[in-house]
Each structure stands twice: as structure tokens, then as C-alpha cells.
């Protein structure tokens, strides 16, 4: 479960992995700029994420070292779940918060998700999830719970972007009003285009002009409802490109079944 790192260990007992919180002044990520960020443990990531162990950006050096220190070994940024909620509730209304710079939402723990939703209310918070809310055949998963949660967050001003590798899924989610981001191959040369159903695709402005960071842009938090943000594969591009192609093939196979 823990790989190279040691599990958190208190008073002779193993405990859940840590979460992490970094204030804007502690966040030295040039892509996000000076915004608060959180990290989540690897166990939150869905097993069917096509990038898991296969081109996942936070699994690259040096970010995987930071992720391990924050969420497995424990350092000054590490938080228990309760401590994280307390920290988030102390943020000022309107502050910008990037959820899960590494890791994912605790999507299969309803209580944690609801607590998180309430803790970030009033913030300009956004994040990404590979926990899918619909199938390729546009059927709701988990009795629609995850889709409802994303929409509830959207109403209160928190954006949960579902990560997908397929324009077909972008269109499926758009019909429900669920925001998405789209992973595309590193060789994609277009900066903007439309899906077959007419929804707009805009490449992340930072990948077009590195002087634009998340703090300046904020399209992943608020944008027109017919727009998805595309991210060109970066990091281990060869693996990520292959994962994107495989994910698209699996979606097409599911549709045809």
C-alpha cells in the first residue's frame, strides 16, 4: 500500500494517510501562481484512472517526492482530515483554493465530501476528479450521487471538473451541466476548437502563454457553460499519450457494446 514511504504511525497504531494544505506563500508552483493548494492521499484516486501509474503528472519527479512527504511521511504541511477542514474554514471568503494538486476527491465517502463542500463554501475553489459520474452510454453512475454532488458544489461556487480523455464524454457531461476538463495528446496543435456537438474546447492558457497562471486565469473555476478546458499531456508524455489513446478506444468499445 505504501510503497517506498512509511505509513503515518501514532501511539503504536497506523492511521489514515495525511492530507496537506499549503498557503499561497508556501506554494512555489509557477503554473498555479500564489494560491492555496491541497493534496490528497493516493488512496483517493480511482482505480480506473487511465493515468494511474501510467503518465500521472504528480507521479513525476519532483512532485512525487513532495506528494510522498505531504501525504505519507508527514511534514509541516500535513493535516489529518479534521485538521484540513478546520484550516479551510479559516480561509477568508473569496480566497482562491486549488483542491488536490495531487490526489483526488474522497468520492466514495459521502460524509467527507459533504464536509468538504461545506468547508469551502464562499471560497473560489476548484479541483479535478477522475471519478466519473456517467458511463460512455450516458447512464448515471452511483445512483446519480456523484453527479448531484458536483452540481450542488457548482451552485455554491465550487467547481469540480470531471477529467476525461474523450470529446464524447465532454458532450455527455455538458448535457447535464457538469464541468469537464479534457486531456489531449502532447502533439495537439490546436488552441481552440469545438466538439461534434458544438461545445467549445479551449487549451489551458498556461500551455499557450506560460506567463498566465491559475491565479490570473481562473477559467477552471468559472467559464461559459459550453466550454471545457483542454490540457496537453505533459510530464511523461509518451505514457500519457498512450493512456489517452487507450481511454478513447475503451470508450468507443463501450459505446459499441
XYZ file of N, CA and C in Angstrom, residues 27-227:
603
model
N 3.294 27.907 -1.595
C 3.097 27.247 -2.883
C 4.013 27.883 -3.922
N 5.041 27.155 -4.343
C 6.004 27.690 -5.307
C 5.766 27.155 -6.719
N 4.547 26.688 -6.967
C 4.206 26.158 -8.291
C 3.922 27.307 -9.239
N 4.752 27.460 -10.250
C 4.600 28.583 -11.182
C 3.338 28.460 -12.033
N 2.829 27.255 -12.228
C 1.627 27.075 -13.035
C 0.387 27.598 -12.316
N 0.300 27.346 -11.016
C -0.871 27.810 -10.262
C -0.728 29.263 -9.837
N 0.514 29.706 -9.603
C 0.697 31.025 -9.010
C 0.398 30.971 -7.529
N 0.342 32.124 -6.901
C 0.196 32.206 -5.442
C -1.252 32.002 -5.021
N -1.669 30.737 -5.022
C -2.977 30.371 -4.486
C -2.763 29.239 -3.489
N -3.684 29.093 -2.552
C -3.629 27.977 -1.618
C -3.913 26.681 -2.372
N -3.241 25.603 -1.997
C -3.480 24.311 -2.636
C -3.574 23.218 -1.582
N -4.251 22.142 -1.937
C -4.312 20.973 -1.076
C -3.824 19.755 -1.842
N -3.383 18.755 -1.090
C -3.039 17.454 -1.641
C -3.880 16.403 -0.926
N -4.168 15.316 -1.622
C -4.922 14.206 -1.043
C -4.113 12.919 -1.167
N -4.369 11.944 -0.306
C -3.621 10.681 -0.391
C -3.959 9.902 -1.654
N -3.035 9.042 -2.047
C -3.192 8.272 -3.284
C -4.424 7.373 -3.253
N -4.844 6.955 -2.066
C -5.981 6.045 -1.983
C -7.271 6.698 -2.493
N -7.305 8.022 -2.582
C -8.498 8.703 -3.100
C -8.633 8.573 -4.610
N -7.532 8.285 -5.291
C -7.567 8.202 -6.747
C -8.305 6.944 -7.196
N -9.200 7.065 -8.176
C -9.951 5.896 -8.641
C -9.049 4.880 -9.315
N -9.358 3.615 -9.122
C -8.537 2.562 -9.694
C -8.554 2.538 -11.208
N -9.627 3.100 -11.811
C -9.727 3.066 -13.268
C -9.227 4.338 -13.935
N -8.547 5.203 -13.197
C -7.956 6.381 -13.827
C -6.914 5.911 -14.843
N -7.022 6.318 -16.101
C -6.102 5.806 -17.122
C -4.657 6.228 -16.911
N -4.430 7.280 -16.093
C -3.066 7.769 -15.880
C -2.417 7.201 -14.622
N -3.150 6.452 -13.840
C -2.611 5.931 -12.580
C -1.470 4.963 -12.862
N -0.255 5.343 -12.449
C 0.920 4.540 -12.757
C 1.246 4.527 -14.232
N 0.707 5.486 -14.970
C 0.808 5.431 -16.424
C 0.826 6.836 -17.026
N 1.704 7.682 -16.490
C 1.798 9.041 -17.009
C 1.160 10.091 -16.134
N 0.708 9.715 -14.932
C 0.116 10.676 -13.997
C 1.134 11.767 -13.662
N 0.728 13.032 -13.821
C 1.676 14.125 -13.625
C 2.245 14.173 -12.201
N 1.435 14.048 -11.133
C 2.012 14.088 -9.787
C 2.922 12.907 -9.462
N 2.905 11.873 -10.293
C 3.817 10.748 -10.085
C 5.183 11.008 -10.701
N 5.354 12.161 -11.327
C 6.637 12.530 -11.926
C 7.545 13.184 -10.885
N 8.849 13.127 -11.134
C 9.818 13.861 -10.320
C 9.736 15.353 -10.682
N 9.785 16.262 -9.701
C 9.964 16.032 -8.273
C 8.658 15.985 -7.493
N 7.523 16.093 -8.199
C 6.260 16.227 -7.473
C 5.925 14.991 -6.647
N 6.343 13.802 -7.132
C 6.001 12.609 -6.368
C 6.716 12.593 -5.011
N 7.882 13.250 -4.945
C 8.576 13.361 -3.662
C 7.797 14.252 -2.701
N 7.302 15.376 -3.210
C 6.502 16.282 -2.384
C 5.221 15.603 -1.926
N 4.567 14.905 -2.848
C 3.329 14.194 -2.532
C 3.569 13.174 -1.424
N 4.674 12.456 -1.534
C 5.004 11.467 -0.507
C 5.274 12.100 0.846
N 6.023 13.196 0.852
C 6.313 13.871 2.123
C 5.033 14.393 2.771
N 4.178 15.006 1.954
C 2.970 15.621 2.500
C 1.954 14.593 2.987
N 1.730 13.545 2.203
C 0.584 12.664 2.447
C 0.936 11.271 2.960
N 2.234 10.946 3.017
C 2.611 9.626 3.503
C 3.582 9.714 4.673
N 4.692 10.410 4.481
C 5.659 10.531 5.561
C 5.184 11.490 6.640
N 4.618 12.610 6.196
C 4.189 13.642 7.136
C 5.244 14.730 7.271
N 4.847 15.991 7.046
C 5.734 17.126 7.235
C 4.905 18.292 7.762
N 5.454 19.499 7.740
C 4.761 20.625 8.360
C 3.493 21.029 7.611
N 3.317 20.533 6.390
C 2.111 20.840 5.621
C 1.034 19.768 5.775
N 1.363 18.670 6.425
C 0.438 17.543 6.535
C -0.690 17.845 7.516
N -1.874 17.322 7.182
C -3.052 17.521 8.019
C -3.845 16.212 8.088
N -4.453 15.966 9.238
C -5.483 14.944 9.256
C -6.701 15.520 8.536
N -7.673 14.690 8.252
C -8.864 15.195 7.571
C -9.543 16.286 8.401
N -9.656 16.062 9.698
C -10.295 17.045 10.573
C -9.506 18.348 10.596
N -8.192 18.246 10.662
C -7.357 19.453 10.659
C -7.481 20.206 9.338
N -7.588 19.473 8.238
C -7.738 20.126 6.935
C -9.040 20.915 6.880
N -10.121 20.320 7.320
C -11.409 21.017 7.312
C -11.342 22.283 8.152
N -10.704 22.194 9.310
C -10.575 23.364 10.185
C -9.795 24.478 9.492
N -8.729 24.106 8.807
C -7.911 25.086 8.089
C -8.704 25.746 6.969
N -9.446 24.957 6.216
C -10.224 25.502 5.105
C -11.301 26.466 5.594
N -11.903 26.147 6.726
C -12.960 27.002 7.272
C -12.413 28.353 7.744
N -11.106 28.421 7.999
C -10.491 29.666 8.458
C -10.099 30.589 7.295
N -10.181 30.087 6.067
C -9.849 30.932 4.919
C -10.901 32.027 4.762
N -10.489 33.139 4.181
C -11.392 34.274 4.033
C -12.271 34.111 2.797
N -13.519 34.567 2.859
C -14.399 34.488 1.691
C -13.741 35.091 0.451
N -13.876 34.400 -0.662
C -13.305 34.894 -1.913
C -11.871 34.476 -2.162
N -11.216 33.873 -1.156
C -9.842 33.402 -1.382
C -9.833 32.280 -2.417
N -8.749 32.186 -3.169
C -8.624 31.185 -4.219
C -7.981 29.918 -3.662
N -8.577 28.787 -4.024
C -8.124 27.498 -3.500
C -8.144 26.460 -4.598
N -6.998 25.880 -4.874
C -6.875 24.772 -5.834
C -6.899 23.472 -5.046
N -7.999 22.738 -5.176
C -8.130 21.462 -4.478
C -7.385 20.363 -5.215
N -6.633 19.579 -4.462
C -5.998 18.353 -4.944
C -5.038 18.587 -6.108
N -3.989 19.369 -5.835
C -2.902 19.482 -6.807
C -2.288 18.111 -7.066
N -2.426 17.241 -6.088
C -2.113 15.819 -6.243
C -3.196 15.053 -5.498
N -3.601 13.925 -6.052
C -4.673 13.158 -5.423
C -6.032 13.541 -5.988
N -7.085 13.106 -5.313
C -8.438 13.289 -5.839
C -9.415 13.446 -4.672
N -10.646 13.726 -5.017
C -11.709 13.840 -4.025
C -11.975 12.482 -3.370
N -12.403 12.472 -2.103
C -12.793 11.209 -1.449
C -14.192 10.807 -1.890
N -14.355 10.523 -3.174
C -15.677 10.439 -3.798
C -16.566 9.343 -3.233
N -15.975 8.302 -2.680
C -16.783 7.198 -2.167
C -17.038 7.316 -0.660
N -16.714 8.456 -0.106
C -17.019 8.738 1.298
C -17.952 9.942 1.333
N -19.237 9.673 1.384
C -20.240 10.729 1.286
C -20.056 11.773 2.379
N -19.814 11.323 3.597
C -19.681 12.260 4.714
C -18.511 13.218 4.505
N -17.375 12.694 4.056
C -16.216 13.560 3.810
C -16.511 14.559 2.698
N -17.160 14.094 1.650
C -17.468 15.006 0.536
C -18.386 16.131 0.978
N -19.381 15.812 1.774
C -20.310 16.841 2.245
C -19.611 17.809 3.193
N -18.740 17.286 4.036
C -17.981 18.157 4.946
C -17.080 19.098 4.153
N -16.462 18.574 3.104
C -15.596 19.402 2.260
C -16.407 20.485 1.563
N -17.540 20.110 1.010
C -18.405 21.081 0.337
C -18.729 22.249 1.263
N -19.073 21.933 2.511
C -19.435 22.984 3.463
C -18.221 23.810 3.885
N -17.061 23.164 3.983
C -15.862 23.861 4.458
C -15.364 24.894 3.467
N -15.566 24.656 2.171
C -15.038 25.579 1.155
C -16.097 26.555 0.640
N -17.278 26.511 1.213
C -18.338 27.426 0.781
C -17.865 28.876 0.924
N -18.065 29.667 -0.107
C -17.657 31.072 -0.080
C -16.274 31.320 -0.631
N -15.508 30.253 -0.850
C -14.181 30.393 -1.450
C -14.279 30.268 -2.971
N -13.259 30.726 -3.670
C -13.156 30.480 -5.109
C -12.334 29.205 -5.273
N -13.016 28.085 -5.056
C -12.334 26.787 -5.017
C -12.638 25.980 -6.269
N -11.625 25.278 -6.743
C -11.808 24.387 -7.893
C -10.845 23.215 -7.783
N -11.219 22.139 -8.449
C -10.356 20.962 -8.479
C -10.757 20.069 -9.635
N -10.088 18.929 -9.736
C -10.319 17.995 -10.838
C -10.511 16.599 -10.251
N -11.315 15.802 -10.912
C -11.545 14.438 -10.436
C -11.597 13.470 -11.606
N -11.026 12.292 -11.402
C -11.170 11.218 -12.380
C -12.255 10.234 -11.962
N -12.969 10.530 -10.879
C -14.147 9.745 -10.524
C -15.256 10.142 -11.498
N -15.669 9.214 -12.330
C -16.640 9.522 -13.379
C -18.070 9.473 -12.846
N -18.897 10.379 -13.341
C -20.288 10.461 -12.891
C -21.261 9.798 -13.853
N -20.847 9.608 -15.104
C -21.698 8.940 -16.092
C -20.861 7.930 -16.871
N -21.544 6.982 -17.488
C -20.878 5.984 -18.321
C -20.768 6.510 -19.750
N -19.977 5.843 -20.597
C -19.915 6.266 -22.003
C -21.273 6.244 -22.702
N -22.188 5.419 -22.194
C -23.538 5.366 -22.747
C -24.485 6.341 -22.044
N -23.902 7.270 -21.298
C -24.623 8.381 -20.682
C -25.607 7.945 -19.605
N -25.250 6.885 -18.883
C -26.038 6.452 -17.734
C -25.364 6.969 -16.469
N -26.147 7.445 -15.525
C -25.587 7.949 -14.283
C -24.980 6.809 -13.470
N -23.841 7.059 -12.869
C -23.192 6.077 -12.011
C -23.532 6.366 -10.551
N -23.401 5.350 -9.702
C -23.618 5.507 -8.253
C -24.979 6.130 -7.952
N -25.999 5.694 -8.682
C -27.361 6.204 -8.491
C -27.440 7.717 -8.646
N -26.486 8.281 -9.357
C -26.503 9.717 -9.605
C -25.939 10.566 -8.491
N -25.431 9.930 -7.428
C -24.946 10.694 -6.271
C -23.803 11.629 -6.643
N -22.830 11.120 -7.387
C -21.646 11.929 -7.680
C -22.006 13.087 -8.611
N -22.878 12.850 -9.559
C -23.334 13.932 -10.442
C -24.061 15.004 -9.635
N -24.931 14.587 -8.725
C -25.664 15.561 -7.898
C -24.711 16.367 -7.037
N -23.703 15.700 -6.493
C -22.733 16.390 -5.641
C -21.997 17.471 -6.426
N -21.542 17.134 -7.632
C -20.814 18.096 -8.460
C -21.687 19.304 -8.771
N -22.951 19.052 -9.080
C -23.867 20.144 -9.399
C -24.179 20.995 -8.170
N -24.288 20.365 -7.002
C -24.503 21.120 -5.765
C -23.307 22.020 -5.476
N -22.113 21.486 -5.677
C -20.900 22.293 -5.483
C -20.893 23.477 -6.448
N -21.288 23.217 -7.685
C -21.312 24.262 -8.710
C -22.240 25.399 -8.308
N -23.391 25.076 -7.737
C -24.355 26.083 -7.318
C -23.770 26.987 -6.238
N -22.965 26.414 -5.335
C -22.399 27.223 -4.257
C -21.094 27.917 -4.655
N -20.627 27.691 -5.894
C -19.438 28.389 -6.369
C -18.158 27.593 -6.307
N -18.265 26.279 -6.052
C -17.100 25.391 -6.050
C -17.147 24.546 -7.309
N -16.070 24.554 -8.098
C -16.073 23.851 -9.380
C -15.310 22.539 -9.283
N -16.040 21.448 -9.483
C -15.449 20.116 -9.559
C -15.431 19.732 -11.033
N -14.268 19.789 -11.647
C -14.109 19.466 -13.065
C -13.865 17.969 -13.234
N -14.737 17.304 -13.966
C -14.513 15.886 -14.246
C -13.486 15.767 -15.363
N -12.429 15.031 -15.108
C -11.362 14.843 -16.104
C -11.733 13.702 -17.042
N -11.624 13.961 -18.325
C -11.907 12.929 -19.314
C -10.892 13.021 -20.449
N -10.851 11.994 -21.255
C -9.925 11.933 -22.383
C -10.673 11.891 -23.711
N -11.981 12.105 -23.656
C -12.820 11.911 -24.830
C -13.775 13.075 -25.037
N -13.837 13.572 -26.267
C -14.800 14.625 -26.575
C -16.233 14.104 -26.457
N -16.419 12.812 -26.685
C -17.741 12.203 -26.489
C -18.204 12.418 -25.050
N -17.301 12.229 -24.087
C -17.670 12.395 -22.682
C -17.853 13.866 -22.333
N -17.088 14.739 -22.970
C -17.305 16.182 -22.779
C -18.740 16.537 -23.123
N -19.226 16.042 -24.253
C -20.595 16.324 -24.680
C -21.615 15.707 -23.725
N -21.321 14.491 -23.252
C -22.243 13.821 -22.334
C -22.391 14.602 -21.035
N -21.282 15.066 -20.503
C -21.331 15.832 -19.254
C -21.962 17.206 -19.466
N -21.701 17.810 -20.609
C -22.249 19.141 -20.892
C -23.772 19.122 -20.885
N -24.345 18.014 -21.337
C -25.798 17.896 -21.330
C -26.365 17.959 -19.915
N -25.561 17.573 -18.930
C -26.003 17.579 -17.536
C -25.577 18.853 -16.807
N -24.800 19.706 -17.488
C -24.312 20.915 -16.843
C -23.114 20.683 -15.953
N -22.441 19.546 -16.138
C -21.282 19.197 -15.318
C -20.003 19.674 -16.004
N -19.177 20.463 -15.326
C -17.940 20.972 -15.945
C -16.909 19.864 -16.144
N -16.157 19.984 -17.217
C -15.139 18.981 -17.521
C -13.826 19.639 -17.916
N -12.770 18.850 -17.837
C -11.506 19.181 -18.489
C -11.137 17.984 -19.356
N -10.413 18.251 -20.417
C -10.122 17.230 -21.421
C -8.620 17.045 -21.576
N -8.141 15.829 -21.359
C -6.733 15.519 -21.610
C -6.559 15.198 -23.086
N -5.625 15.880 -23.729
C -5.343 15.635 -25.149
C -3.855 15.309 -25.295
N -3.512 14.709 -26.398
C -2.125 14.312 -26.605
C -1.220 15.539 -26.710
N 0.029 15.343 -26.363
C 1.003 16.444 -26.369
C 1.222 17.006 -27.764
N 0.860 16.237 -28.785
C 1.051 16.661 -30.171
C -0.100 17.516 -30.694
N -1.128 17.739 -29.881
C -2.267 18.553 -30.309
C -1.792 19.984 -30.572
N -2.025 20.485 -31.777
C -1.539 21.817 -32.163
C -2.607 22.901 -32.076
N -3.876 22.494 -32.025
C -4.939 23.494 -31.940
C -4.992 24.108 -30.541
N -5.325 25.378 -30.478
C -5.523 26.045 -29.186
C -6.991 26.140 -28.809
N -7.876 26.036 -29.797
C -9.314 26.100 -29.547
C -10.049 25.418 -30.691
N -11.117 24.696 -30.368
C -11.941 24.040 -31.374
C -13.286 23.691 -30.750
N -14.116 23.013 -31.477
C -15.424 22.603 -30.979
C -15.592 21.096 -31.123
N -16.359 20.514 -30.205
C -16.691 19.091 -30.305
C -17.753 18.904 -31.381
N -18.089 17.645 -31.666
C -19.110 17.363 -32.672
C -20.455 17.976 -32.297
N -20.704 18.099 -30.999
C -21.969 18.684 -30.543
C -21.892 20.196 -30.388
N -20.751 20.767 -30.730
C -20.633 22.221 -30.720
C -20.103 22.841 -29.450
N -19.699 22.027 -28.478
C -19.147 22.601 -27.257
C -17.709 23.062 -27.478
N -17.388 24.184 -26.879
C -16.076 24.791 -27.072
C -14.997 24.068 -26.270
N -13.841 23.910 -26.885
C -12.659 23.357 -26.216
C -11.569 24.426 -26.269
N -11.060 24.797 -25.112
C -10.017 25.820 -25.006
C -8.804 25.224 -24.302
N -7.662 25.229 -24.948
C -6.445 24.734 -24.311
C -6.084 25.646 -23.144
N -5.628 25.038 -22.064
C -5.210 25.789 -20.869
C -4.335 26.966 -21.275
N -4.715 28.188 -20.884
C -3.932 29.369 -21.279
C -2.466 29.304 -20.864
N -2.166 28.619 -19.762
C -0.778 28.492 -19.330
C 0.052 27.702 -20.329
N -0.584 26.774 -21.065
C 0.146 25.982 -22.056
C 0.320 26.746 -23.371
N -0.360 27.867 -23.473
C -0.201 28.744 -24.637
C 0.757 29.881 -24.317
N 0.644 30.402 -23.097
C 1.471 31.516 -22.635
C 1.814 31.278 -21.171
N 3.051 30.896 -20.895
C 3.440 30.491 -19.547
C 3.354 31.614 -18.519
N 3.200 32.851 -18.977
C 3.069 33.959 -18.022
C 1.667 34.004 -17.402
N 0.733 33.241 -17.983
C -0.629 33.173 -17.441
C -0.716 31.979 -16.498
N -0.931 32.233 -15.217
C -1.073 31.144 -14.263
C -2.522 31.034 -13.787
N -2.786 30.058 -12.936
C -4.150 29.827 -12.463
C -4.710 31.047 -11.736
N -3.877 31.677 -10.925
C -4.348 32.835 -10.163
C -4.866 33.935 -11.090
N -4.211 34.122 -12.230
C -4.639 35.143 -13.186
C -5.815 34.666 -14.036
N -5.820 33.396 -14.385
C -6.774 32.873 -15.354
C -8.138 32.544 -14.742
N -8.175 31.546 -13.890
C -9.371 31.105 -13.157
C -10.465 30.510 -14.055
N -10.150 30.167 -15.314
C -11.157 29.540 -16.161
C -11.589 28.179 -15.625
N -10.729 27.502 -14.906
C -11.108 26.204 -14.342
C -12.090 26.372 -13.184
N -12.208 27.595 -12.687
C -13.198 27.879 -11.636
C -14.485 28.436 -12.217
N -14.355 29.346 -13.162
C -15.540 29.978 -13.737
C -15.314 30.244 -15.223
N -16.229 29.745 -16.053
C -16.141 29.909 -17.502
C -17.524 29.684 -18.089
N -17.701 30.001 -19.370
C -19.001 29.737 -20.013
C -19.376 28.260 -19.907
N -20.654 27.979 -19.783
C -21.118 26.617 -19.538
C -20.860 25.674 -20.718
N -20.621 26.232 -21.908
C -20.387 25.373 -23.074
C -18.897 25.175 -23.354
N -18.048 25.496 -22.393
C -16.610 25.422 -22.613
C -15.955 24.396 -21.697
